[in-house]
PDB file of C-alpha atoms in Angstrom:
ATOM      1  CA  MET O1041    -179.592 -69.199-223.603  1.00 42.00           C
ATOM      2  CA  GLU O1042    -179.980 -71.004-226.940  1.00 45.00           C
ATOM      3  CA  ASN O1043    -179.135 -74.306-225.232  1.00 45.00           C
ATOM      4  CA  HIS O1044    -182.045 -73.763-222.885  1.00 48.00           C
ATOM      5  CA  THR O1045    -184.599 -73.965-225.696  1.00 49.00           C
ATOM      6  CA  ILE O1046    -183.151 -76.941-227.582  1.00 65.00           C
ATOM      7  CA  VAL O1047    -185.024 -79.690-225.696  1.00 79.00           C
ATOM      8  CA  SER O1048    -188.246 -80.389-227.592  1.00 84.00           C
ATOM      9  CA  TYR O1049    -188.260 -84.135-226.889  1.00 90.00           C
ATOM     10  CA  PHE O1050    -186.769 -86.600-224.420  1.00 94.00           C
ATOM     11  CA  LEU O1051    -184.980 -89.935-224.610  1.00 93.00           C
ATOM     12  CA  LEU O1052    -186.215 -92.562-222.166  1.00 93.00           C
ATOM     13  CA  LEU O1053    -184.210 -95.383-220.615  1.00 88.00           C
ATOM     14  CA  GLU O1054    -182.744 -97.814-223.129  1.00 84.00           C
ATOM     15  CA  PHE O1055    -182.782-101.287-221.601  1.00 82.00           C
ATOM     16  CA  SER O1056    -180.347-102.768-224.087  1.00 82.00           C
ATOM     17  CA  LYS O1057    -178.898-102.274-227.533  1.00 86.00           C
ATOM     18  CA  ASP O1058    -179.339-105.977-228.214  1.00 89.00           C
ATOM     19  CA  ARG O1059    -182.443-106.498-230.364  1.00 90.00           C
ATOM     20  CA  HIS O1060    -183.349-109.790-228.679  1.00 92.00           C
ATOM     21  CA  LEU O1061    -183.262-108.189-225.228  1.00 90.00           C
ATOM     22  CA  GLN O1062    -185.381-105.312-226.503  1.00 91.00           C
ATOM     23  CA  LEU O1063    -188.006-107.773-227.702  1.00 93.00           C
ATOM     24  CA  LEU O1064    -187.778-109.621-224.392  1.00 93.00           C
ATOM     25  CA  HIS O1065    -188.479-106.353-222.578  1.00 91.00           C
ATOM     26  CA  PHE O1066    -191.455-105.746-224.871  1.00 94.00           C
ATOM     27  CA  PHE O1067    -192.995-109.168-224.177  1.00 95.00           C
ATOM     28  CA  LEU O1068    -192.366-108.971-220.407  1.00 94.00           C
ATOM     29  CA  PHE O1069    -193.993-105.548-220.204  1.00 94.00           C
ATOM     30  CA  PHE O1070    -196.805-106.730-222.472  1.00 96.00           C
ATOM     31  CA  ILE O1071    -197.547-109.690-220.175  1.00 96.00           C
ATOM     32  CA  LEU O1072    -197.356-107.419-217.111  1.00 95.00           C
ATOM     33  CA  TYR O1073    -199.682-104.865-218.706  1.00 96.00           C
ATOM     34  CA  LEU O1074    -202.157-107.491-219.899  1.00 96.00           C
ATOM     35  CA  ALA O1075    -202.222-109.196-216.479  1.00 95.00           C
ATOM     36  CA  THR O1076    -202.724-105.883-214.659  1.00 95.00           C
ATOM     37  CA  VAL O1077    -205.566-104.729-216.903  1.00 96.00           C
ATOM     38  CA  ALA O1078    -207.227-108.174-216.884  1.00 94.00           C
ATOM     39  CA  THR O1079    -207.166-108.591-213.088  1.00 93.00           C
ATOM     40  CA  ASN O1080    -208.462-105.080-212.459  1.00 95.00           C
ATOM     41  CA  LEU O1081    -211.190-105.460-215.076  1.00 94.00           C
ATOM     42  CA  LEU O1082    -212.154-108.724-213.386  1.00 91.00           C
ATOM     43  CA  ILE O1083    -212.578-106.917-210.058  1.00 92.00           C
ATOM     44  CA  ILE O1084    -214.645-104.151-211.696  1.00 93.00           C
ATOM     45  CA  SER O1085    -216.852-106.694-213.464  1.00 92.00           C
ATOM     46  CA  ALA O1086    -217.300-108.799-210.331  1.00 91.00           C
ATOM     47  CA  VAL O1087    -218.447-105.777-208.318  1.00 92.00           C
ATOM     48  CA  ALA O1088    -220.671-104.502-211.128  1.00 91.00           C
ATOM     49  CA  PHE O1089    -222.535-107.784-211.627  1.00 90.00           C
ATOM     50  CA  ASP O1090    -222.888-108.819-207.976  1.00 88.00           C
ATOM     51  CA  HIS O1091    -225.564-106.762-206.206  1.00 88.00           C
ATOM     52  CA  ARG O1092    -224.230-107.871-202.805  1.00 87.00           C
ATOM     53  CA  LEU O1093    -221.128-105.771-203.476  1.00 89.00           C
ATOM     54  CA  HIS O1094    -222.989-102.568-204.275  1.00 90.00           C
ATOM     55  CA  ASN O1095    -221.834-100.715-201.181  1.00 90.00           C
ATOM     56  CA  PRO O1096    -219.270 -97.945-200.482  1.00 91.00           C
ATOM     57  CA  MET O1097    -216.384-100.308-199.666  1.00 89.00           C
ATOM     58  CA  TYR O1098    -216.490-101.966-203.091  1.00 92.00           C
ATOM     59  CA  PHE O1099    -217.366 -98.699-204.828  1.00 94.00           C
ATOM     60  CA  PHE O1100    -214.010 -97.377-203.624  1.00 94.00           C
ATOM     61  CA  LEU O1101    -212.363-100.644-204.665  1.00 92.00           C
ATOM     62  CA  VAL O1102    -213.650-100.149-208.222  1.00 94.00           C
ATOM     63  CA  ASN O1103    -212.158 -96.654-208.225  1.00 95.00           C
ATOM     64  CA  LEU O1104    -208.844 -98.116-207.048  1.00 94.00           C
ATOM     65  CA  ALA O1105    -208.950-100.613-209.930  1.00 95.00           C
ATOM     66  CA  VAL O1106    -209.586 -97.791-212.420  1.00 95.00           C
ATOM     67  CA  GLN O1107    -206.637 -95.848-210.992  1.00 95.00           C
ATOM     68  CA  ASP O1108    -204.392 -98.916-211.197  1.00 94.00           C
ATOM     69  CA  MET O1109    -205.226 -99.377-214.871  1.00 95.00           C
ATOM     70  CA  GLY O1110    -204.582 -95.681-215.441  1.00 95.00           C
ATOM     71  CA  ILE O1111    -201.106 -95.866-213.879  1.00 94.00           C
ATOM     72  CA  VAL O1112    -199.909 -98.732-216.073  1.00 95.00           C
ATOM     73  CA  SER O1113    -201.649 -97.366-219.175  1.00 96.00           C
ATOM     74  CA  VAL O1114    -199.829 -94.045-218.978  1.00 95.00           C
ATOM     75  CA  THR O1115    -196.352 -95.555-218.454  1.00 94.00           C
ATOM     76  CA  VAL O1116    -196.047 -99.099-219.832  1.00 95.00           C
ATOM     77  CA  PRO O1117    -197.366 -98.838-223.447  1.00 95.00           C
ATOM     78  CA  LYS O1118    -194.901 -96.104-224.439  1.00 94.00           C
ATOM     79  CA  SER O1119    -191.991 -98.126-223.061  1.00 94.00           C
ATOM     80  CA  MET O1120    -193.257-101.200-224.916  1.00 94.00           C
ATOM     81  CA  ILE O1121    -193.579 -99.330-228.204  1.00 94.00           C
ATOM     82  CA  ASN O1122    -190.093 -97.855-227.855  1.00 93.00           C
ATOM     83  CA  SER O1123    -188.559-101.297-227.354  1.00 92.00           C
ATOM     84  CA  LEU O1124    -190.543-102.733-230.247  1.00 93.00           C
ATOM     85  CA  MET O1125    -189.604 -99.864-232.571  1.00 92.00           C
ATOM     86  CA  ASN O1126    -186.002 -99.704-231.299  1.00 91.00           C
ATOM     87  CA  THR O1127    -186.271 -96.092-230.173  1.00 92.00           C
ATOM     88  CA  ARG O1128    -186.179 -94.061-226.953  1.00 92.00           C
ATOM     89  CA  TYR O1129    -188.170 -91.057-228.139  1.00 93.00           C
ATOM     90  CA  ILE O1130    -190.997 -89.309-226.291  1.00 95.00           C
ATOM     91  CA  SER O1131    -192.236 -85.856-227.271  1.00 94.00           C
ATOM     92  CA  TYR O1132    -192.147 -82.870-224.935  1.00 93.00           C
ATOM     93  CA  PHE O1133    -195.959 -82.830-224.819  1.00 94.00           C
ATOM     94  CA  GLY O1134    -196.061 -86.613-224.301  1.00 95.00           C
ATOM     95  CA  CYS O1135    -193.689 -86.285-221.365  1.00 96.00           C
ATOM     96  CA  PHE O1136    -195.749 -83.430-219.943  1.00 96.00           C
ATOM     97  CA  ALA O1137    -198.909 -85.554-220.238  1.00 96.00           C
ATOM     98  CA  GLN O1138    -197.218 -88.545-218.570  1.00 96.00           C
ATOM     99  CA  VAL O1139    -196.131 -86.459-215.592  1.00 95.00           C
ATOM    100  CA  LEU O1140    -199.560 -84.830-215.240  1.00 96.00           C
ATOM    101  CA  ILE O1141    -201.582 -88.045-215.412  1.00 96.00           C
ATOM    102  CA  PHE O1142    -199.176 -90.114-213.316  1.00 94.00           C
ATOM    103  CA  ALA O1143    -198.868 -87.465-210.590  1.00 92.00           C
ATOM    104  CA  SER O1144    -202.650 -86.994-210.502  1.00 95.00           C
ATOM    105  CA  ILE O1145    -203.373 -90.715-210.196  1.00 95.00           C
ATOM    106  CA  GLU O1146    -200.674 -91.243-207.558  1.00 90.00           C
ATOM    107  CA  THR O1147    -202.217 -88.409-205.546  1.00 91.00           C
ATOM    108  CA  SER O1148    -205.680 -89.894-205.921  1.00 94.00           C
ATOM    109  CA  ASP O1149    -204.278 -93.221-204.664  1.00 91.00           C
ATOM    110  CA  PHE O1150    -203.229 -91.559-201.410  1.00 89.00           C
ATOM    111  CA  PHE O1151    -206.641 -89.951-200.994  1.00 93.00           C
ATOM    112  CA  LEU O1152    -208.557 -93.091-201.910  1.00 94.00           C
ATOM    113  CA  LEU O1153    -206.629 -95.342-199.519  1.00 92.00           C
ATOM    114  CA  THR O1154    -207.267 -92.772-196.790  1.00 93.00           C
ATOM    115  CA  VAL O1155    -210.994 -92.666-197.581  1.00 94.00           C
ATOM    116  CA  MET O1156    -211.128 -96.481-197.596  1.00 93.00           C
ATOM    117  CA  ALA O1157    -209.556 -96.506-194.131  1.00 92.00           C
ATOM    118  CA  TYR O1158    -212.193 -94.024-192.926  1.00 94.00           C
ATOM    119  CA  ASP O1159    -214.916 -96.191-194.482  1.00 93.00           C
ATOM    120  CA  ARG O1160    -213.689 -99.216-192.482  1.00 91.00           C
ATOM    121  CA  TYR O1161    -213.466 -97.077-189.332  1.00 93.00           C
ATOM    122  CA  VAL O1162    -217.073 -95.924-189.620  1.00 94.00           C
ATOM    123  CA  ALA O1163    -218.308 -99.437-190.496  1.00 90.00           C
ATOM    124  CA  ILE O1164    -216.597-101.054-187.497  1.00 90.00           C
ATOM    125  CA  CYS O1165    -216.453 -98.338-184.846  1.00 90.00           C
ATOM    126  CA  GLN O1166    -219.716 -96.522-185.664  1.00 90.00           C
ATOM    127  CA  PRO O1167    -221.897 -99.146-187.402  1.00 89.00           C
ATOM    128  CA  LEU O1168    -225.188 -97.447-186.471  1.00 90.00           C
ATOM    129  CA  HIS O1169    -224.124 -94.276-188.287  1.00 91.00           C
ATOM    130  CA  TYR O1170    -222.587 -96.022-191.301  1.00 92.00           C
ATOM    131  CA  GLU O1171    -225.489 -95.634-193.744  1.00 90.00           C
ATOM    132  CA  LEU O1172    -225.931 -92.000-192.715  1.00 91.00           C
ATOM    133  CA  VAL O1173    -222.246 -91.082-193.051  1.00 92.00           C
ATOM    134  CA  MET O1174    -221.218 -93.265-195.996  1.00 92.00           C
ATOM    135  CA  ASN O1175    -224.310 -92.991-198.192  1.00 92.00           C
ATOM    136  CA  TRP O1176    -224.074 -93.039-201.981  1.00 92.00           C
ATOM    137  CA  LYS O1177    -224.431 -89.272-202.313  1.00 93.00           C
ATOM    138  CA  ALA O1178    -221.587 -88.679-199.867  1.00 93.00           C
ATOM    139  CA  CYS O1179    -219.364 -91.310-201.503  1.00 94.00           C
ATOM    140  CA  THR O1180    -219.925 -89.834-204.969  1.00 95.00           C
ATOM    141  CA  LYS O1181    -219.054 -86.355-203.709  1.00 95.00           C
ATOM    142  CA  ILE O1182    -215.925 -87.716-202.005  1.00 94.00           C
ATOM    143  CA  VAL O1183    -214.705 -89.388-205.209  1.00 95.00           C
ATOM    144  CA  ILE O1184    -215.418 -86.303-207.351  1.00 96.00           C
ATOM    145  CA  LEU O1185    -213.666 -84.034-204.843  1.00 95.00           C
ATOM    146  CA  MET O1186    -210.752 -86.486-204.666  1.00 94.00           C
ATOM    147  CA  TRP O1187    -210.265 -86.424-208.441  1.00 95.00           C
ATOM    148  CA  VAL O1188    -210.555 -82.625-208.662  1.00 95.00           C
ATOM    149  CA  ILE O1189    -207.963 -82.084-205.904  1.00 93.00           C
ATOM    150  CA  SER O1190    -205.691 -84.759-207.384  1.00 94.00           C
ATOM    151  CA  LEU O1191    -205.848 -83.172-210.828  1.00 95.00           C
ATOM    152  CA  ILE O1192    -205.034 -79.733-209.385  1.00 93.00           C
ATOM    153  CA  HIS O1193    -202.192 -81.258-207.357  1.00 90.00           C
ATOM    154  CA  GLY O1194    -200.856 -83.068-210.420  1.00 92.00           C
ATOM    155  CA  MET O1195    -201.067 -79.907-212.508  1.00 93.00           C
ATOM    156  CA  LEU O1196    -199.129 -77.900-209.908  1.00 90.00           C
ATOM    157  CA  HIS O1197    -196.322 -80.479-209.861  1.00 89.00           C
ATOM    158  CA  THR O1198    -196.264 -80.719-213.653  1.00 92.00           C
ATOM    159  CA  VAL O1199    -196.110 -76.967-214.167  1.00 90.00           C
ATOM    160  CA  GLY O1200    -193.499 -76.726-211.399  1.00 88.00           C
ATOM    161  CA  THR O1201    -191.363 -79.427-213.039  1.00 89.00           C
ATOM    162  CA  PHE O1202    -191.548 -77.875-216.510  1.00 91.00           C
ATOM    163  CA  SER O1203    -191.244 -74.285-215.273  1.00 85.00           C
ATOM    164  CA  THR O1204    -187.494 -74.205-215.956  1.00 83.00           C
ATOM    165  CA  PRO O1205    -185.721 -75.061-219.227  1.00 86.00           C
ATOM    166  CA  PHE O1206    -183.896 -78.371-219.617  1.00 89.00           C
ATOM    167  CA  CYS O1207    -180.272 -78.668-220.687  1.00 86.00           C
ATOM    168  CA  SER O1208    -180.415 -82.399-221.353  1.00 87.00           C
ATOM    169  CA  SER O1209    -182.985 -84.688-222.942  1.00 90.00           C
ATOM    170  CA  ILE O1210    -181.858 -88.034-221.475  1.00 90.00           C
ATOM    171  CA  ILE O1211    -184.202 -89.455-218.810  1.00 92.00           C
ATOM    172  CA  ASN O1212    -182.696 -92.488-217.076  1.00 88.00           C
ATOM    173  CA  GLN O1213    -186.068 -94.095-216.421  1.00 89.00           C
ATOM    174  CA  PHE O1214    -188.680 -95.940-218.510  1.00 92.00           C
ATOM    175  CA  PHE O1215    -191.185 -93.074-218.180  1.00 94.00           C
ATOM    176  CA  CYS O1216    -191.090 -89.360-217.407  1.00 94.00           C
ATOM    177  CA  GLU O1217    -190.771 -89.225-213.644  1.00 90.00           C
ATOM    178  CA  ILE O1218    -190.426 -85.935-211.774  1.00 88.00           C
ATOM    179  CA  PRO O1219    -187.136 -86.614-209.884  1.00 85.00           C
ATOM    180  CA  TYR O1220    -185.388 -87.563-213.123  1.00 88.00           C
ATOM    181  CA  LEU O1221    -186.711 -84.514-214.945  1.00 89.00           C
ATOM    182  CA  LEU O1222    -185.510 -82.242-212.136  1.00 85.00           C
ATOM    183  CA  LYS O1223    -182.001 -83.582-212.751  1.00 85.00           C
ATOM    184  CA  LEU O1224    -182.151 -82.103-216.259  1.00 87.00           C
ATOM    185  CA  SER O1225    -182.859 -78.523-215.180  1.00 84.00           C
ATOM    186  CA  CYS O1226    -180.437 -75.909-216.515  1.00 83.00           C
ATOM    187  CA  PHE O1227    -180.512 -74.022-213.223  1.00 77.00           C
ATOM    188  CA  GLY O1228    -179.722 -76.921-210.907  1.00 71.00           C
ATOM    189  CA  ILE O1229    -182.252 -77.075-208.079  1.00 70.00           C
ATOM    190  CA  ASN O1230    -185.797 -76.268-209.201  1.00 69.00           C
ATOM    191  CA  LEU O1231    -186.977 -74.331-206.140  1.00 71.00           C
ATOM    192  CA  VAL O1232    -190.600 -74.219-207.300  1.00 74.00           C
ATOM    193  CA  GLU O1233    -190.924 -77.999-207.553  1.00 72.00           C
ATOM    194  CA  VAL O1234    -188.809 -78.646-204.446  1.00 73.00           C
ATOM    195  CA  VAL O1235    -191.184 -76.480-202.385  1.00 77.00           C
ATOM    196  CA  LEU O1236    -194.170 -78.292-203.890  1.00 77.00           C
ATOM    197  CA  LEU O1237    -192.618 -81.696-203.177  1.00 77.00           C
ATOM    198  CA  VAL O1238    -191.841 -80.827-199.563  1.00 77.00           C
ATOM    199  CA  ALA O1239    -195.350 -79.422-199.073  1.00 77.00           C
ATOM    200  CA  SER O1240    -196.846 -82.573-200.610  1.00 78.00           C
ATOM    201  CA  ILE O1241    -194.791 -84.874-198.403  1.00 74.00           C
ATOM    202  CA  ILE O1242    -195.824 -83.018-195.250  1.00 77.00           C
ATOM    203  CA  THR O1243    -199.507 -82.434-196.049  1.00 76.00           C
ATOM    204  CA  LEU O1244    -200.419 -85.332-198.336  1.00 78.00           C
ATOM    205  CA  GLY O1245    -197.985 -88.138-197.578  1.00 76.00           C
ATOM    206  CA  LEU O1246    -197.548 -87.654-193.842  1.00 83.00           C
ATOM    207  CA  GLY O1247    -201.116 -86.461-193.311  1.00 86.00           C
ATOM    208  CA  CYS O1248    -202.701 -89.469-195.035  1.00 88.00           C
ATOM    209  CA  PHE O1249    -200.255 -91.835-193.333  1.00 87.00           C
ATOM    210  CA  ILE O1250    -201.095 -90.535-189.841  1.00 91.00           C
ATOM    211  CA  PHE O1251    -204.842 -90.561-190.576  1.00 92.00           C
ATOM    212  CA  ILE O1252    -204.730 -94.202-191.739  1.00 91.00           C
ATOM    213  CA  ILE O1253    -202.593 -95.310-188.777  1.00 91.00           C
ATOM    214  CA  VAL O1254    -204.943 -93.599-186.303  1.00 93.00           C
ATOM    215  CA  SER O1255    -207.986 -95.103-188.048  1.00 92.00           C
ATOM    216  CA  TYR O1256    -206.611 -98.632-187.869  1.00 90.00           C
ATOM    217  CA  THR O1257    -205.481 -98.196-184.270  1.00 91.00           C
ATOM    218  CA  MET O1258    -209.077 -97.399-183.337  1.00 92.00           C
ATOM    219  CA  ILE O1259    -210.355-100.230-185.546  1.00 90.00           C
ATOM    220  CA  PHE O1260    -208.085-102.792-183.878  1.00 88.00           C
ATOM    221  CA  LYS O1261    -209.159-101.584-180.431  1.00 88.00           C
ATOM    222  CA  ALA O1262    -212.803-102.045-181.440  1.00 87.00           C
ATOM    223  CA  VAL O1263    -212.151-105.477-182.989  1.00 85.00           C
ATOM    224  CA  TRP O1264    -210.477-106.852-179.860  1.00 85.00           C
ATOM    225  CA  LYS O1265    -213.612-105.971-177.891  1.00 82.00           C
ATOM    226  CA  ILE O1266    -215.693-108.350-180.040  1.00 79.00           C
ATOM    227  CA  PRO O1267    -216.314-111.414-177.827  1.00 80.00           C
ATOM    228  CA  SER O1268    -216.673-113.921-180.655  1.00 78.00           C
ATOM    229  CA  VAL O1269    -213.465-115.194-182.282  1.00 76.00           C
ATOM    230  CA  LYS O1270    -215.377-115.797-185.513  1.00 75.00           C
ATOM    231  CA  GLY O1271    -216.688-112.237-185.368  1.00 72.00           C
ATOM    232  CA  ARG O1272    -213.164-110.855-184.957  1.00 76.00           C
ATOM    233  CA  GLN O1273    -211.918-112.936-187.877  1.00 77.00           C
ATOM    234  CA  LYS O1274    -214.774-111.776-190.090  1.00 74.00           C
ATOM    235  CA  THR O1275    -214.097-108.144-189.222  1.00 75.00           C
ATOM    236  CA  PHE O1276    -210.368-108.535-189.781  1.00 75.00           C
ATOM    237  CA  SER O1277    -211.018-110.131-193.197  1.00 75.00           C
ATOM    238  CA  THR O1278    -212.628-106.894-194.426  1.00 76.00           C
ATOM    239  CA  CYS O1279    -209.686-104.789-193.212  1.00 82.00           C
ATOM    240  CA  LEU O1280    -206.621-106.869-194.056  1.00 83.00           C
ATOM    241  CA  PRO O1281    -206.793-106.450-197.879  1.00 85.00           C
ATOM    242  CA  HIS O1282    -206.884-102.660-197.585  1.00 84.00           C
ATOM    243  CA  LEU O1283    -204.189-102.608-194.898  1.00 85.00           C
ATOM    244  CA  THR O1284    -201.982-104.882-197.028  1.00 85.00           C
ATOM    245  CA  ILE O1285    -202.433-102.709-200.111  1.00 87.00           C
ATOM    246  CA  PHE O1286    -201.702 -99.537-198.146  1.00 86.00           C
ATOM    247  CA  SER O1287    -198.567-101.088-196.618  1.00 84.00           C
ATOM    248  CA  MET O1288    -197.289-102.261-199.999  1.00 83.00           C
ATOM    249  CA  PHE O1289    -198.021 -98.883-201.609  1.00 82.00           C
ATOM    250  CA  TRP O1290    -196.332 -96.926-198.804  1.00 82.00           C
ATOM    251  CA  VAL O1291    -193.263 -99.179-198.508  1.00 80.00           C
ATOM    252  CA  THR O1292    -192.595 -99.300-202.260  1.00 78.00           C
ATOM    253  CA  ILE O1293    -192.863 -95.505-202.583  1.00 78.00           C
ATOM    254  CA  CYS O1294    -190.473 -95.012-199.663  1.00 74.00           C
ATOM    255  CA  LEU O1295    -187.979 -97.472-201.163  1.00 70.00           C
ATOM    256  CA  ALA O1296    -188.153 -95.698-204.513  1.00 69.00           C
ATOM    257  CA  HIS O1297    -187.660 -92.178-203.157  1.00 67.00           C
ATOM    258  CA  LEU O1298    -185.240 -92.652-200.270  1.00 64.00           C
ATOM    259  CA  LYS O1299    -182.430 -92.918-202.820  1.00 63.00           C
ATOM    260  CA  LEU O1300    -181.827 -89.928-205.095  1.00 62.00           C
ATOM    261  CA  PRO O1301    -181.949 -90.794-208.816  1.00 66.00           C
ATOM    262  CA  SER O1302    -178.551 -91.254-210.417  1.00 63.00           C
ATOM    263  CA  ASN O1303    -177.250 -89.237-213.344  1.00 63.00           C
ATOM    264  CA  THR O1304    -176.368 -92.404-215.248  1.00 65.00           C
ATOM    265  CA  LYS O1305    -178.276 -95.456-216.400  1.00 67.00           C
ATOM    266  CA  SER O1306    -179.091 -97.610-213.368  1.00 71.00           C
ATOM    267  CA  TYR O1307    -181.114-100.810-213.251  1.00 74.00           C
ATOM    268  CA  LEU O1308    -181.440-100.365-209.484  1.00 78.00           C
ATOM    269  CA  ASP O1309    -183.321 -97.108-210.096  1.00 81.00           C
ATOM    270  CA  PHE O1310    -185.516 -98.921-212.604  1.00 83.00           C
ATOM    271  CA  ILE O1311    -186.327-101.693-210.110  1.00 82.00           C
ATOM    272  CA  GLN O1312    -187.135 -99.189-207.359  1.00 81.00           C
ATOM    273  CA  THR O1313    -189.479 -97.251-209.649  1.00 85.00           C
ATOM    274  CA  ALA O1314    -191.110-100.447-210.926  1.00 85.00           C
ATOM    275  CA  LEU O1315    -191.772-101.517-207.321  1.00 82.00           C
ATOM    276  CA  TYR O1316    -194.202 -98.673-206.663  1.00 83.00           C
ATOM    277  CA  SER O1317    -195.473 -97.925-210.174  1.00 88.00           C
ATOM    278  CA  LEU O1318    -196.014-101.407-211.664  1.00 90.00           C
ATOM    279  CA  LEU O1319    -196.319-103.996-208.891  1.00 89.00           C
ATOM    280  CA  PRO O1320    -199.120-102.440-206.750  1.00 89.00           C
ATOM    281  CA  PRO O1321    -201.540-102.122-209.715  1.00 93.00           C
ATOM    282  CA  LEU O1322    -200.940-105.809-210.487  1.00 91.00           C
ATOM    283  CA  PHE O1323    -201.158-107.148-206.934  1.00 91.00           C
ATOM    284  CA  ASN O1324    -203.954-104.940-205.557  1.00 89.00           C
ATOM    285  CA  PRO O1325    -206.809-106.950-207.163  1.00 89.00           C
ATOM    286  CA  ILE O1326    -205.026-110.222-206.386  1.00 87.00           C
ATOM    287  CA  ILE O1327    -204.721-109.286-202.702  1.00 86.00           C
ATOM    288  CA  TYR O1328    -208.396-108.371-202.525  1.00 81.00           C
ATOM    289  CA  SER O1329    -209.381-111.571-204.331  1.00 77.00           C
ATOM    290  CA  ILE O1330    -207.342-113.740-201.947  1.00 71.00           C
ATOM    291  CA  ARG O1331    -208.209-112.026-198.670  1.00 71.00           C
ATOM    292  CA  ASN O1332    -211.839-111.044-199.283  1.00 77.00           C
ATOM    293  CA  LYS O1333    -214.432-113.856-199.342  1.00 79.00           C
ATOM    294  CA  ASN O1334    -217.082-111.707-201.033  1.00 81.00           C
ATOM    295  CA  ILE O1335    -214.754-110.826-203.894  1.00 85.00           C
ATOM    296  CA  LYS O1336    -213.677-114.456-204.277  1.00 82.00           C
ATOM    297  CA  SER O1337    -217.298-115.514-204.411  1.00 84.00           C
ATOM    298  CA  ALA O1338    -218.198-112.800-206.947  1.00 83.00           C
ATOM    299  CA  VAL O1339    -215.194-113.624-209.152  1.00 81.00           C
ATOM    300  CA  ALA O1340    -216.021-117.345-209.042  1.00 82.00           C
ATOM    301  CA  LYS O1341    -219.640-116.588-209.922  1.00 80.00           C
ATOM    302  CA  LEU O1342    -218.558-114.348-212.793  1.00 78.00           C
ATOM    303  CA  TRP O1343    -216.089-116.973-214.025  1.00 74.00           C
ATOM    304  CA  THR O1344    -218.720-119.747-214.096  1.00 71.00           C
ATOM    305  CA  PHE O1345    -221.187-117.388-215.788  1.00 62.00           C
TER     306      PHE O1345
END
């Protein structure tokens, strides 16, 4: 039982023992982090300073930008510092905090993308009821409720993951991710966390997925009834950014979790994790800027200002 209480810190993935490659990793992650924060801050600023964008759709977009910055801020800086300082160390509490914050934000992403799909459904399929259903009071309550549920969900997964002692401190990933921590359990399968994961997949993952698919099926049916081609294009332009972001988020998560994490250092595992944890936060604001004319106009106005 003494071995079960030894782990008081963890060792994250070491990209290379070569000092030059470590510095290369630091600069690449630094550029990625800076680009992600800058693009999301640009979206937040554009929405904040353009009164035309003060509506529920862009209110949710601002929340998505905040979540994207939170995801990279809780994972990337520690990996950067470790490469710069030539270490792999993360404290037990630091790992606990990473899991809690990351799991909470990932959960809130699912909820927010689902709410954004509902917002588009009401706006397109029930336009006369839009201001009544999606008023500012309702949107604020939705976001607060979303964060409270996400935090509770994240806490349950974190406590479930750390409920059993660890017999190893080596995490073969650049941040503390639940599947890799479960591999370190002294008792093999962590039944508490496995039950929570299965319940989350069925209720949260599958539930949100079905809700979004049904919403967009009804949206597309309504759009095709619009007689004007220009009207259909305009309506599609407000939906495509969200649908693209949802598709990218869903596909990258599936790719990352279809394969069980390996017990040894694997760059394939790193790439799969990076696909859903680092790329969506970077590309989400870019996708909205490219596909949404109002955002492009607001960003251009902010840039010239």
